N, CA, C and O of each residue as an XYZ file, in Angstrom:
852
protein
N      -3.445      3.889     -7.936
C      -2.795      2.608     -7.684
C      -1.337      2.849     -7.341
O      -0.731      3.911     -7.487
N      -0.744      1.410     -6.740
C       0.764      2.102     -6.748
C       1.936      0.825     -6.635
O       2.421      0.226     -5.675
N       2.086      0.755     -7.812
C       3.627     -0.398     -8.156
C       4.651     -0.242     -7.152
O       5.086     -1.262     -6.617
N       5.049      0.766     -6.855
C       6.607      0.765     -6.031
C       6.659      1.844     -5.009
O       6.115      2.893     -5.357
N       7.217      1.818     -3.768
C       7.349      2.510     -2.824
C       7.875      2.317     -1.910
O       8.246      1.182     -1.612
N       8.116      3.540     -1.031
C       9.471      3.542      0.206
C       9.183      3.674      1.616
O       9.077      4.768      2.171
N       9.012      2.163      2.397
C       8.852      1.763      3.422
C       9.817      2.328      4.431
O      11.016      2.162      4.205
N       9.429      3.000      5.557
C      10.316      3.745      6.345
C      11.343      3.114      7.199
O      11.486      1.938      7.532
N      11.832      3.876      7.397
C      13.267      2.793      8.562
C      12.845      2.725      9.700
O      11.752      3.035     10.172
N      13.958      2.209     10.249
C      13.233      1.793     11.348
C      12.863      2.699     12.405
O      11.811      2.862     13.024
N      13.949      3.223     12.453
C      13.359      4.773     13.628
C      11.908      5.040     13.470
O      11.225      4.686     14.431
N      11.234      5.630     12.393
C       9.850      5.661     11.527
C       8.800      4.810     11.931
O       7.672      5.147     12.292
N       9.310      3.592     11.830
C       8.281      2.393     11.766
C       8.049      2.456     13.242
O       6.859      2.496     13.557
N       9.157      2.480     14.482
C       8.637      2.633     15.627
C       7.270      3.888     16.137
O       6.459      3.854     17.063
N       7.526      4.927     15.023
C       6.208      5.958     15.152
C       5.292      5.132     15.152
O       4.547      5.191     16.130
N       5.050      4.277     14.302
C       3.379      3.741     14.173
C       3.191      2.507     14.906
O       2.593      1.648     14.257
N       3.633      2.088     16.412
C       3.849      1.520     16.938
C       3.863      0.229     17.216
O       3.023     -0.423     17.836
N       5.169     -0.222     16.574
C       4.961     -1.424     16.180
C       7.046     -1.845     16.857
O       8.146     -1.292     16.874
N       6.647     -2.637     17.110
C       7.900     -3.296     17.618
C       9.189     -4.038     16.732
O       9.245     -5.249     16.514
N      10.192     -3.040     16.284
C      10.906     -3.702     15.617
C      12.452     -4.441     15.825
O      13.408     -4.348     15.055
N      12.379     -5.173     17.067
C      13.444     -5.582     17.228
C      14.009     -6.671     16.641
O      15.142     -7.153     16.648
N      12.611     -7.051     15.952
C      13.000     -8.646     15.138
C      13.161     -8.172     13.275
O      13.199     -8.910     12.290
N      13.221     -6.714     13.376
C      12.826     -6.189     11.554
C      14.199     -6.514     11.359
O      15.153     -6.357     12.121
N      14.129     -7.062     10.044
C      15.661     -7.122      9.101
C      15.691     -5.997      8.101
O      14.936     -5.815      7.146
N      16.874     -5.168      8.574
C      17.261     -3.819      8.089
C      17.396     -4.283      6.381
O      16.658     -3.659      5.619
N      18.156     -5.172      5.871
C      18.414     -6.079      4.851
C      17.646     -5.925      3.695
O      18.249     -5.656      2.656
N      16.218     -6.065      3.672
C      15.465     -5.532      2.906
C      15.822     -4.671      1.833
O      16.760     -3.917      2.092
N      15.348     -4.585      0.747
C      15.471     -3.110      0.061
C      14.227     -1.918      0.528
O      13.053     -2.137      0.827
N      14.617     -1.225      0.493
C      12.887     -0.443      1.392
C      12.721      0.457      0.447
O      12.078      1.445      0.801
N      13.238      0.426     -1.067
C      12.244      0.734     -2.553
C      11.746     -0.306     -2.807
O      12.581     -1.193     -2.985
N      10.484     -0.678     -2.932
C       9.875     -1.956     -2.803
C       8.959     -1.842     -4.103
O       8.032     -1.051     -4.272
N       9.422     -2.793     -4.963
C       8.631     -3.211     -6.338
C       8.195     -4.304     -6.616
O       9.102     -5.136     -6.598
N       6.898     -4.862     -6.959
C       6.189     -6.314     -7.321
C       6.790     -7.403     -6.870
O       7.459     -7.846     -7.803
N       6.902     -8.059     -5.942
C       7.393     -9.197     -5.892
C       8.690     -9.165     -4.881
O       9.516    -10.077     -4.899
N       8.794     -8.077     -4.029
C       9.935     -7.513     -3.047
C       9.350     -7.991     -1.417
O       8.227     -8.174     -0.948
N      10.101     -8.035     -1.124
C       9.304     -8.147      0.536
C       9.946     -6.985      1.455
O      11.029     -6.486      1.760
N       8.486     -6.883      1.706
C       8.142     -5.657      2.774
C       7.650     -5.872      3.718
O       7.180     -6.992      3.915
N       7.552     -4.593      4.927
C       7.196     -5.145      6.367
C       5.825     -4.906      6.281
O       5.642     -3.963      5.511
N       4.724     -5.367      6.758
C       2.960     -5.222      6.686
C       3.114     -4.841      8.160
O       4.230     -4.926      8.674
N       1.915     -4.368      8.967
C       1.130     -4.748     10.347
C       0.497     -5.272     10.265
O      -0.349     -5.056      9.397
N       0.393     -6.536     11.227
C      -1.123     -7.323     11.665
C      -1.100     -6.961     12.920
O      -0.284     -6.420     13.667
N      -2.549     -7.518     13.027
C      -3.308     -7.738     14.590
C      -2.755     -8.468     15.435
O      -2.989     -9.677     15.414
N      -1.854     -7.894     16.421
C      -1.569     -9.565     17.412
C      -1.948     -9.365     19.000
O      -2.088     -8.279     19.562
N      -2.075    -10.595     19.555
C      -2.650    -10.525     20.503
C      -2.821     -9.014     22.159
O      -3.624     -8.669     23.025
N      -1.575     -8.697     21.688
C      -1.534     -7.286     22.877
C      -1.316     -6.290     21.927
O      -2.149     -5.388     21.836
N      -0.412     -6.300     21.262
C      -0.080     -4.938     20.067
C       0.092     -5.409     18.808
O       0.055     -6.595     18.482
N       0.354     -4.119     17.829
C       0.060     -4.210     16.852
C       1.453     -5.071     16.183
O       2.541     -4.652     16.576
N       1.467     -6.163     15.266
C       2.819     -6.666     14.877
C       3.228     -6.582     13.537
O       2.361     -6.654     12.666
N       4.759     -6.400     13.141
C       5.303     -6.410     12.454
C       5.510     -8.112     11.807
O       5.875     -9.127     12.399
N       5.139     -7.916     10.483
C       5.540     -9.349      9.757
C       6.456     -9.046      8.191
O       6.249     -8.006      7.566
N       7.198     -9.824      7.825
C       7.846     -9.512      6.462
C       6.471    -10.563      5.447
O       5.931    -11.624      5.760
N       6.320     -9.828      4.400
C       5.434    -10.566      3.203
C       5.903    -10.009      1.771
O       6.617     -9.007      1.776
N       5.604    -10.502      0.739
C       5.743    -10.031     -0.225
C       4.870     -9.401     -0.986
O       3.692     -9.732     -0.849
N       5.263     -8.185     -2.121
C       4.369     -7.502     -2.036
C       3.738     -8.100     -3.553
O       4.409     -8.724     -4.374
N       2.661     -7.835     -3.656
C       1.884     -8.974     -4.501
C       1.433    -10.183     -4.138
O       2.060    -11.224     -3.945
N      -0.272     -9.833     -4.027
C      -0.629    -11.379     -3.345
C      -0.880    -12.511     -4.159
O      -1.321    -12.384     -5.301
N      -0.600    -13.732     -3.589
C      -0.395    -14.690     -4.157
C      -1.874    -15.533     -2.836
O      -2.259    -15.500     -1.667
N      -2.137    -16.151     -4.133
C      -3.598    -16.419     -3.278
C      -3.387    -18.017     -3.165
O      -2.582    -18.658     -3.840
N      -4.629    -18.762     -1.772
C      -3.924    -19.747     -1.257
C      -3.515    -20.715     -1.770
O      -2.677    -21.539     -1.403
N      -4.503    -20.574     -3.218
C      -4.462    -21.900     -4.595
C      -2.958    -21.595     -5.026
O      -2.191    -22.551     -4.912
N      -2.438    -20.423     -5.495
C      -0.950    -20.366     -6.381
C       0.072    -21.208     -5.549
O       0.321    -21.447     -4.367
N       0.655    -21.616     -7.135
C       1.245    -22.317     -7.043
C       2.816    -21.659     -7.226
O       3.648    -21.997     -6.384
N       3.216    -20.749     -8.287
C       4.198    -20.092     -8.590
C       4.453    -18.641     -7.982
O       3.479    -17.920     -7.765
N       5.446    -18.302     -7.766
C       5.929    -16.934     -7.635
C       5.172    -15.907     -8.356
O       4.557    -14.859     -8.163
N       5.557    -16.813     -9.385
C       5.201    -15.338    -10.614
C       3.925    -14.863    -10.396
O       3.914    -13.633    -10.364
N       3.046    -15.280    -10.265
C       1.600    -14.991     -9.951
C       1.319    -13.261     -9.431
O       0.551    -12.451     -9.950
N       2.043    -13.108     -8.486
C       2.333    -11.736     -7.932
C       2.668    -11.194     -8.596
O       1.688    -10.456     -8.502
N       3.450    -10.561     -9.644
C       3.594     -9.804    -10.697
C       2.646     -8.860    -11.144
O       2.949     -7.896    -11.848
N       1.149     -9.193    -10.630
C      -0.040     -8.817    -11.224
C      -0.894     -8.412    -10.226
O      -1.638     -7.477    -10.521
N      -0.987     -8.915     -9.023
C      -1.507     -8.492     -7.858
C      -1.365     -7.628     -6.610
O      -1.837     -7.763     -5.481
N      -0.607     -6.740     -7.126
C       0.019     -5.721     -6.221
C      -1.061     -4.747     -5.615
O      -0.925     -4.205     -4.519
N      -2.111     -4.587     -6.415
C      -3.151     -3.807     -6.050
C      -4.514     -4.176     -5.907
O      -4.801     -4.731     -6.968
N      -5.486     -4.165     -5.179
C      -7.337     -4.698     -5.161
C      -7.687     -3.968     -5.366
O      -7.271     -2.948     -4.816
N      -8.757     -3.901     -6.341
C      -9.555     -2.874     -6.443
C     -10.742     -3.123     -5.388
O     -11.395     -4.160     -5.268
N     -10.830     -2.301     -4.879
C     -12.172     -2.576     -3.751
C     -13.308     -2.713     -4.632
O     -13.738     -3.773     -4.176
N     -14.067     -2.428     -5.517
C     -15.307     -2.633     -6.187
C     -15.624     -4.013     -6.933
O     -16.620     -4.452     -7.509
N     -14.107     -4.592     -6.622
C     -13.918     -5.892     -7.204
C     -13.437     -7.092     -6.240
O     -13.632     -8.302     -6.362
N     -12.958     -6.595     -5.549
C     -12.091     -7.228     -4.271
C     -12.723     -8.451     -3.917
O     -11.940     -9.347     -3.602
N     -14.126     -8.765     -3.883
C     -15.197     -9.842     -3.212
C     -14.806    -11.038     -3.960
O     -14.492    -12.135     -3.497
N     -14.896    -10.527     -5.651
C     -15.350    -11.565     -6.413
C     -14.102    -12.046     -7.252
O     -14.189    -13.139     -7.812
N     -12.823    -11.224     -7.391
C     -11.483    -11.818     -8.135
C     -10.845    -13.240     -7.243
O     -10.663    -13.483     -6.051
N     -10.696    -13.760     -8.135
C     -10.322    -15.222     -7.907
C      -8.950    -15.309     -6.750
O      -8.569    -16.112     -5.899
N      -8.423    -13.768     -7.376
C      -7.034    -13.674     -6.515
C      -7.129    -13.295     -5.244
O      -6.163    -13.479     -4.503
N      -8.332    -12.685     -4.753
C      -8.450    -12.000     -3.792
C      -9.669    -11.784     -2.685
O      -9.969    -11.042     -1.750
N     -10.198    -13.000     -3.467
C     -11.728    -13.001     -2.542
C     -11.250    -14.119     -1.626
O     -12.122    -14.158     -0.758
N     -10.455    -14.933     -1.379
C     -10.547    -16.161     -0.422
C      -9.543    -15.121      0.893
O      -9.769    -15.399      2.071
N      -8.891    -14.415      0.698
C      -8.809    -13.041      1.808
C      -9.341    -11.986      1.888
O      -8.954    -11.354      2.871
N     -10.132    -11.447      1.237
C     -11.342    -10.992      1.420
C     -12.630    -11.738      2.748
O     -12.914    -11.479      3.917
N     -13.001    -12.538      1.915
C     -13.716    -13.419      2.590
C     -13.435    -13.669      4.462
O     -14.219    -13.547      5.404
N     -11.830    -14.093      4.409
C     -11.727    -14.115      5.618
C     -10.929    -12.933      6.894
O     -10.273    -13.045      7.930
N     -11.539    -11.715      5.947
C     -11.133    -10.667      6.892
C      -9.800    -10.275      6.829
O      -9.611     -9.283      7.532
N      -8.499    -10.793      6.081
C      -7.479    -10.805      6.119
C      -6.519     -9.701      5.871
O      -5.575     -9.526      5.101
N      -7.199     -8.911      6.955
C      -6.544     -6.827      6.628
C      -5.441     -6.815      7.247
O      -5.393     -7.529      8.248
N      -4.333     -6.104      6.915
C      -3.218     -5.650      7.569
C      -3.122     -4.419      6.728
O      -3.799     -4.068      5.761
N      -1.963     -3.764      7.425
C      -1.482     -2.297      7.405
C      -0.168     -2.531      6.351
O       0.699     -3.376      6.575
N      -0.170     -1.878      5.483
C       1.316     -1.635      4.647
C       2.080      0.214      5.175
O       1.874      1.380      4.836
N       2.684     -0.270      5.823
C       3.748      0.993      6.199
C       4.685      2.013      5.335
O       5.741      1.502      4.962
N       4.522      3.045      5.046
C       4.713      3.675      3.647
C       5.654      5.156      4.067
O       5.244      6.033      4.827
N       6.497      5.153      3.620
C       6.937      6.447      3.876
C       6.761      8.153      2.450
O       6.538      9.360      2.535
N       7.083      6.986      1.184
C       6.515      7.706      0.194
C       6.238      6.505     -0.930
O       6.779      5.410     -1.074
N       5.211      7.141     -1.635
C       5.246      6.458     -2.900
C       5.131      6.763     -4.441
O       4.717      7.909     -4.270
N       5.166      6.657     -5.610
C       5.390      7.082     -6.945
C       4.322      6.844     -7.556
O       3.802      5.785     -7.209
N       3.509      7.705     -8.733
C       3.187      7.641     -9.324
C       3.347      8.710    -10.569
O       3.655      9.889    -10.395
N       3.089      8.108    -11.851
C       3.396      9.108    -12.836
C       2.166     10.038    -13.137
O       0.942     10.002    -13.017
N       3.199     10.941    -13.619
C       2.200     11.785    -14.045
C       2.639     12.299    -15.508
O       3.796     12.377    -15.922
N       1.399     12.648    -16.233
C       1.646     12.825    -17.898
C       1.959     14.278    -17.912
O       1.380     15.100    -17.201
N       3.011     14.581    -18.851
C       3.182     16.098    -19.081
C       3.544     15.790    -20.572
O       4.314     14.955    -21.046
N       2.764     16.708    -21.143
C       3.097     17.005    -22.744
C       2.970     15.526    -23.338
O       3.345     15.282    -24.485
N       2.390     14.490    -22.448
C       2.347     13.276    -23.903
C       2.465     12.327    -23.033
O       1.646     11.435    -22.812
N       3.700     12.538    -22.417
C       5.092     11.700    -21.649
C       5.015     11.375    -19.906
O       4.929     12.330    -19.134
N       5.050     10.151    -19.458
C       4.885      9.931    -18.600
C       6.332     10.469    -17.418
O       7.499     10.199    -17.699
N       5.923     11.263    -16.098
C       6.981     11.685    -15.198
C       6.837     10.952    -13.914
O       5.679     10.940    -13.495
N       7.515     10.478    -13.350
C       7.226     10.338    -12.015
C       7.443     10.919    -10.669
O       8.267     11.756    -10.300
N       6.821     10.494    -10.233
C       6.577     12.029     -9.023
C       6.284     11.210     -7.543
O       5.471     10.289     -7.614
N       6.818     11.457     -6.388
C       7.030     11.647     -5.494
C       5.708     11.829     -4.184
O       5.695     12.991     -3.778
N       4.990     11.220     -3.713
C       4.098     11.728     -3.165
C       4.241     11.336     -1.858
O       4.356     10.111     -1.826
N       4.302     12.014     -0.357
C       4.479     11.527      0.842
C       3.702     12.977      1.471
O       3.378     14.067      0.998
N       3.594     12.136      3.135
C       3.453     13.597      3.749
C       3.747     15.027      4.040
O       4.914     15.386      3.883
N       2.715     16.048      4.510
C       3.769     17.301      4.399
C       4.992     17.357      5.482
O       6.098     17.886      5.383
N       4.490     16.735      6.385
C       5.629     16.392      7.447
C       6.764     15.799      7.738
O       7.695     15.988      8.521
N       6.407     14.862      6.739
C       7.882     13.582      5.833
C       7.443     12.549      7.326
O       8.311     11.830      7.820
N       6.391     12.589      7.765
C       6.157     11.357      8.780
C       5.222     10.549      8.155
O       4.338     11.036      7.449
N       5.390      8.773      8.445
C       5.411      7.947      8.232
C       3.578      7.614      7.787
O       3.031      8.671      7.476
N       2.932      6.780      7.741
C       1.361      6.341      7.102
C       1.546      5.037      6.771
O       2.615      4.586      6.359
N       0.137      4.156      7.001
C      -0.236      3.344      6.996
C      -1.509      3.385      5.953
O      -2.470      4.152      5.915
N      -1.095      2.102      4.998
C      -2.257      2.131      4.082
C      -2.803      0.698      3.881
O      -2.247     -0.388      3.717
N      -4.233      1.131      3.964
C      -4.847     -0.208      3.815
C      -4.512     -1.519      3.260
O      -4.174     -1.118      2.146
N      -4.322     -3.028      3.193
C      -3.942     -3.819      2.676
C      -4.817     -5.150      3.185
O      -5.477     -5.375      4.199
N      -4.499     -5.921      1.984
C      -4.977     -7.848      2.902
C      -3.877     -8.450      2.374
O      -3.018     -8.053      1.586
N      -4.077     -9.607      3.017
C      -2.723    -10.536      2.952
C      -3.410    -11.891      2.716
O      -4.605    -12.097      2.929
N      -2.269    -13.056      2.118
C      -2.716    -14.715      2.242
C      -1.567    -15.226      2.261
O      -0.527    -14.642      1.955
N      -1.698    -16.577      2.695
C      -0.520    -17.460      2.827
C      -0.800    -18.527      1.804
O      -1.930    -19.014      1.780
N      -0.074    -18.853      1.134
C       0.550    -19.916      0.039
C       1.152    -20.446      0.504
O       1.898    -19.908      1.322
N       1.220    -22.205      0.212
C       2.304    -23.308      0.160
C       3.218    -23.417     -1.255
O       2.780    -24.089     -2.188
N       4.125    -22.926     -1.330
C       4.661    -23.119     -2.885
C       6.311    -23.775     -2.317
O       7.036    -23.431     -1.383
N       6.477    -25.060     -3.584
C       7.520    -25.539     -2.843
C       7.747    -26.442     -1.801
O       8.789    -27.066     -1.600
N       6.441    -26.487     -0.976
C       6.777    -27.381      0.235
C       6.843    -25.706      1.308
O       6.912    -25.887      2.523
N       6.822    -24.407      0.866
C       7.284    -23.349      1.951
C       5.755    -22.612      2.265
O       4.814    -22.801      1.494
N       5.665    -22.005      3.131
C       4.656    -21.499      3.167
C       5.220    -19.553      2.863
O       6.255    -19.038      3.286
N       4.263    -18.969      2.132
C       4.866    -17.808      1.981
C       3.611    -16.826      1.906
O       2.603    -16.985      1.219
N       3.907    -15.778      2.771
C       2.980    -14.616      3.078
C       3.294    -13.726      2.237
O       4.491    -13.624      1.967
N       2.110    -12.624      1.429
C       2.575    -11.582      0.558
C       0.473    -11.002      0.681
O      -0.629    -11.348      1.107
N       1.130    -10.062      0.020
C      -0.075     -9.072      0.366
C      -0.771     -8.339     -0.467
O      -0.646     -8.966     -1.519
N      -1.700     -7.036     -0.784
C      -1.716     -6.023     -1.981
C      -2.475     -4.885     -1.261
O      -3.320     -5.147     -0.404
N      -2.181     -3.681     -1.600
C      -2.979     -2.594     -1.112
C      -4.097     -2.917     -2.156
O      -4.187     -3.414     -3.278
N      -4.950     -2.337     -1.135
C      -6.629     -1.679     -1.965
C      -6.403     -0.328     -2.879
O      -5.427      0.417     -2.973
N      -7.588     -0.312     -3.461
C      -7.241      1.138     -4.514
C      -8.702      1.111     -4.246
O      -9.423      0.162     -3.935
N      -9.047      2.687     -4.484
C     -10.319      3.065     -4.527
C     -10.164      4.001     -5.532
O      -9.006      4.311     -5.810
N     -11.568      4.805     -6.475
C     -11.508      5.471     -7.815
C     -11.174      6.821     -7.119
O     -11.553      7.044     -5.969
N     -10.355      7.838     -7.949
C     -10.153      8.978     -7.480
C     -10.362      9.624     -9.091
O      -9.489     10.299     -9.637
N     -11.182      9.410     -9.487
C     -11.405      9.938    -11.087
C     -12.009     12.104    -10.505
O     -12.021     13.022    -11.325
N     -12.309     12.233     -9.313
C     -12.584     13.560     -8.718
C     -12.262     13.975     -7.903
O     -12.816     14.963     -7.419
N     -10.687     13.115     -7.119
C     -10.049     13.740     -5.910
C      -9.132     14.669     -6.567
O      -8.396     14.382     -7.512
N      -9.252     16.006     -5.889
C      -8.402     16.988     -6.541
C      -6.859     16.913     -6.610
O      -6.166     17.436     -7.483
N      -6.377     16.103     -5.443
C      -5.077     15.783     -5.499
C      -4.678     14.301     -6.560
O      -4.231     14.564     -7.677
N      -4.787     13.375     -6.323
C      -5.118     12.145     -6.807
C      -5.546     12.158     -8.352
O      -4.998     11.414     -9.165
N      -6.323     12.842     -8.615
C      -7.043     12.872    -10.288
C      -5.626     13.110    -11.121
O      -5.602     12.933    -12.339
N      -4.533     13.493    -10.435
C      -3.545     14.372    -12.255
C      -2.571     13.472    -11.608
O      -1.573     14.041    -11.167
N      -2.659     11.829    -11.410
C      -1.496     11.321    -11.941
C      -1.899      9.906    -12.609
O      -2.730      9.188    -12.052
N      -1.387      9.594    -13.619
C      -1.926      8.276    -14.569
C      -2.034      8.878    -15.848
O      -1.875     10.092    -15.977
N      -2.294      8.120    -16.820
C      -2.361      8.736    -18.017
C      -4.010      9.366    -18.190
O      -5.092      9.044    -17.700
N      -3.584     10.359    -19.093
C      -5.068     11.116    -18.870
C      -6.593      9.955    -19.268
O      -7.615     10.081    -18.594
N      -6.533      9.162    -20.127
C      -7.701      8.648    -20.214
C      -7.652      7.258    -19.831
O      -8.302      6.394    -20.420
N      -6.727      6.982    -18.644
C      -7.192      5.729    -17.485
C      -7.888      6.515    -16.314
O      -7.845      7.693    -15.959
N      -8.548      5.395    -15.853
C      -9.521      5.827    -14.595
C      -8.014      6.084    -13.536
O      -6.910      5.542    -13.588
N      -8.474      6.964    -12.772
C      -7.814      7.153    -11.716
C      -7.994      6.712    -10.157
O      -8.950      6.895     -9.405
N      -6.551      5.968     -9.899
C      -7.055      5.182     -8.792
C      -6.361      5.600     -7.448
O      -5.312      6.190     -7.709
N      -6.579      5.502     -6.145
C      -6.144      5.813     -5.000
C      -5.353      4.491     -4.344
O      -5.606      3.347     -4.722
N      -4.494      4.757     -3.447
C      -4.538      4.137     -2.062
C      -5.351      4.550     -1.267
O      -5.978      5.578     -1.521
N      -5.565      3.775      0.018
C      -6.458      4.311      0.721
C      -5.691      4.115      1.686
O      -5.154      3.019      1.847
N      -5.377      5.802      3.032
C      -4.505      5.942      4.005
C      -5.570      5.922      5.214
O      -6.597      6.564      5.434
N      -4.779      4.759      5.999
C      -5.979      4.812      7.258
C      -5.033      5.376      8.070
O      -3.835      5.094      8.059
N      -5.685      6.334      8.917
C      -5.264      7.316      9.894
C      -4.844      6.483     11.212
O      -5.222      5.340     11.470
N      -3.736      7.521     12.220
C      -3.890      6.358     13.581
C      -5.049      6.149     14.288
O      -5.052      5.491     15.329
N      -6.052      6.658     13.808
C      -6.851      5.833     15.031
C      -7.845      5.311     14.782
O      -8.898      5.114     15.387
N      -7.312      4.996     13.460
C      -8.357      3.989     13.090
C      -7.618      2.345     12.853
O      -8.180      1.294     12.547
N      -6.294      2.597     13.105
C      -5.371      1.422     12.400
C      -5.805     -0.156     12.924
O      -5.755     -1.165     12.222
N      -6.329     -0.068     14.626
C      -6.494     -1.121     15.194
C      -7.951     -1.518     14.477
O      -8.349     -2.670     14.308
N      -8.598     -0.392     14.125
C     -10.309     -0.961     13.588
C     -10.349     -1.608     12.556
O     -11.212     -2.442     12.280
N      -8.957     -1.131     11.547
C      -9.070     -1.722     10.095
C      -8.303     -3.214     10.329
O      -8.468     -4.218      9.638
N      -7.454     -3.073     11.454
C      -6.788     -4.664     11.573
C      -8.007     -5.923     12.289
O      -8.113     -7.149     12.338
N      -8.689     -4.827     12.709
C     -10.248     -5.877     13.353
C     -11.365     -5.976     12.532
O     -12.353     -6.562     12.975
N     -11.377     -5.616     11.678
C     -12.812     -5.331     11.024
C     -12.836     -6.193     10.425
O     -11.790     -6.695     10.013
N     -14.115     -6.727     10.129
C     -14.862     -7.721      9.116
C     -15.138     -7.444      7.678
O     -15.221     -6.284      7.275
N     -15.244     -8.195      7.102
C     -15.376     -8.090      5.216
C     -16.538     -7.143      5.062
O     -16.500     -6.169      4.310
N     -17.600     -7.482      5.829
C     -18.745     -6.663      5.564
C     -19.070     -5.394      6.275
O     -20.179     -4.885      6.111
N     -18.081     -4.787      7.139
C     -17.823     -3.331      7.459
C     -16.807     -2.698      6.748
O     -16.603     -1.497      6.924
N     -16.183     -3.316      6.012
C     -14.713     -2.854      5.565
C     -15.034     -1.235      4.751
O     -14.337     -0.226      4.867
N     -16.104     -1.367      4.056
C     -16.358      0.094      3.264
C     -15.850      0.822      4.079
O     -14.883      1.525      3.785
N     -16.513      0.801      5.536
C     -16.159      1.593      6.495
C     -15.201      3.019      6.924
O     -15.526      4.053      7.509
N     -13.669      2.479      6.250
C     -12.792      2.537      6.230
C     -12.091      2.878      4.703
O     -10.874      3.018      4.585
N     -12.812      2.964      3.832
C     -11.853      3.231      2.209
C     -12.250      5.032      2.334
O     -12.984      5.869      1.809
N     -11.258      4.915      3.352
C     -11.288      6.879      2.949
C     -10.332      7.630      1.736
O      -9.200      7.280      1.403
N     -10.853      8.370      1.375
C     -10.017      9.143      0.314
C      -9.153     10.057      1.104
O      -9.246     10.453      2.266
N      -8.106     10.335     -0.033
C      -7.174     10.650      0.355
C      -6.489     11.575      0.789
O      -5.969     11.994     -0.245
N      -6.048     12.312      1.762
C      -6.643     13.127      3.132
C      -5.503     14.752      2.026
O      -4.914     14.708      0.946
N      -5.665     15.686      2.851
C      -4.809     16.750      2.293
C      -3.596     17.104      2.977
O      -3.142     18.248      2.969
N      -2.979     15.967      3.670
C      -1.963     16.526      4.471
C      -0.527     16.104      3.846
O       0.513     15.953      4.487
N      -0.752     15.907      2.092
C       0.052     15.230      1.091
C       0.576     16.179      0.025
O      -0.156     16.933     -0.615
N       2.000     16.082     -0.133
C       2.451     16.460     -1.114
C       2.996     16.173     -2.327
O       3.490     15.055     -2.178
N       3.245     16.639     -3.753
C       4.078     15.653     -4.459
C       4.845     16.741     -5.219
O       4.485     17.917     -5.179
N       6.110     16.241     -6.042
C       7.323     16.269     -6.424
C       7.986     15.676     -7.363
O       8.179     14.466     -7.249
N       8.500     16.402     -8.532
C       9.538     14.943     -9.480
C      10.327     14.541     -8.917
O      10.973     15.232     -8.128
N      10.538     13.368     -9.110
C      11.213     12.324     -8.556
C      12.997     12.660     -8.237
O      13.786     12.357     -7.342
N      13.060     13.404     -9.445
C      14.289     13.767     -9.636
C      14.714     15.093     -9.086
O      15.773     15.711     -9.193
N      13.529     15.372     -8.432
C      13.963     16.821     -7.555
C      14.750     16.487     -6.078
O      14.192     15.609     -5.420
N      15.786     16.988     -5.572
C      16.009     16.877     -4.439
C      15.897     17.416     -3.559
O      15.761     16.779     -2.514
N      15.898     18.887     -3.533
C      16.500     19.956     -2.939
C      15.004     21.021     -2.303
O      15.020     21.957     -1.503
N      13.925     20.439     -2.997
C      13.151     21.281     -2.320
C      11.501     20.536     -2.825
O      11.087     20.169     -3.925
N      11.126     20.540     -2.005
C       9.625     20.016     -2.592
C       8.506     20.710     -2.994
O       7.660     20.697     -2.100
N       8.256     21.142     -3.703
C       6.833     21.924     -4.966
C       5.647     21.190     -4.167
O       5.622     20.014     -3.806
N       4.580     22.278     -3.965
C       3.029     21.427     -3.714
C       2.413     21.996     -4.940
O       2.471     23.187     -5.243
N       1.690     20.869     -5.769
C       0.880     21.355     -6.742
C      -0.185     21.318     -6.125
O      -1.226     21.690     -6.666
């Protein structure tokens, strides 16, 4: 799973081709529960850039706060949660743009956090759905990545505490990005690939050189 992470700039974001002349630099691009970040959707000639927040807020919520809790779907559940089946249902995939992201890892007891991005330090796209809420009188877009179980991916398995299930993002590759922004609820399996080996990770607090475990 993954609470917080670092959406690339803009130079970056033009890699995965998406047009950012309308992106607001403004943002914080360490992005935690309830932050707004840039997604991809499907638009009519290319692929588009939208700002949403991260944590979905489903079309019934009424409050902000709601998102606090929905930052992540579990795909094995995704159909039937109250929060997340009425975008489910209607196909409502977009791309979350990622440059790195955190998760802890237990050493000696104690939770560390660690650093995980490509070996290349270039940019990825990870699965997501989105909904729109009226709260306020406003209408407001926000989103959640999918997680899939990694309780036996060799990379993926050693971060979380040792006796929670272990969960993934799921990174869709480029050429699949336009299929996952088209695809239907009932092909979507399609697409929950595990998580590829072209990834490294790092304490957080390291700067100077990056360790592959």
């Amino acid at each position: 799973m993954c609470s917080n992470y670092l959406f690339p700039n803009k130079r970056n974001l033009t890699l995965l081709g998406v047009d950012t002349i309308q992106f607001d630099l403004e943002l914080k691009d360490h992005v935690f529960p309830s932050y707004h970040a840039p997604i991809i959707l499907n638009g009519s000639e290319h692929l588009e850039l939208d700002i949403a927040k991260f944590g979905l807020l489903p079309s019934w919520a009424k409050e902000l706060k709601f998102n606090s809790h929905t930052y992540n779907a579990r795909t094995e559940s995704v159909a039937d949660k109250p929060s997340f089946r009425h975008a489910w249902k209607y196909s409502k995939f977009c791309l979350v743009p990622v440059q790195e992201f955190y998760e802890p890892k237990y050493i000696n007891g104690k939770p560390h956090w660690y650093t995980i991005k490509r070996k290349d330090d270039q940019p990825f796209t990870v699965a997501g759905i989105y909904d729109d809420a009226v709260i306020d009188g406003n209408k407001v877009r926000s989103f959640s990545m999918l997680t899939i179980n990694s309780d036996h991916h060799p990379f993926m398995k050693q971060f979380h505490a040792p006796k929670d299930e272990k969960r993934s993002i799921i990174v869709i590759p480029e050429q699949y990005r336009k299929d996952w922004l088209t695809a239907d609820h009932e092909h979507a399996h399609e697409y929950f690939f595990q998580m590829p080996d072209e990834f490294i990770t790092f304490p957080r607090d390291e700067q100077k050189q990056n360790v592959l475990f």
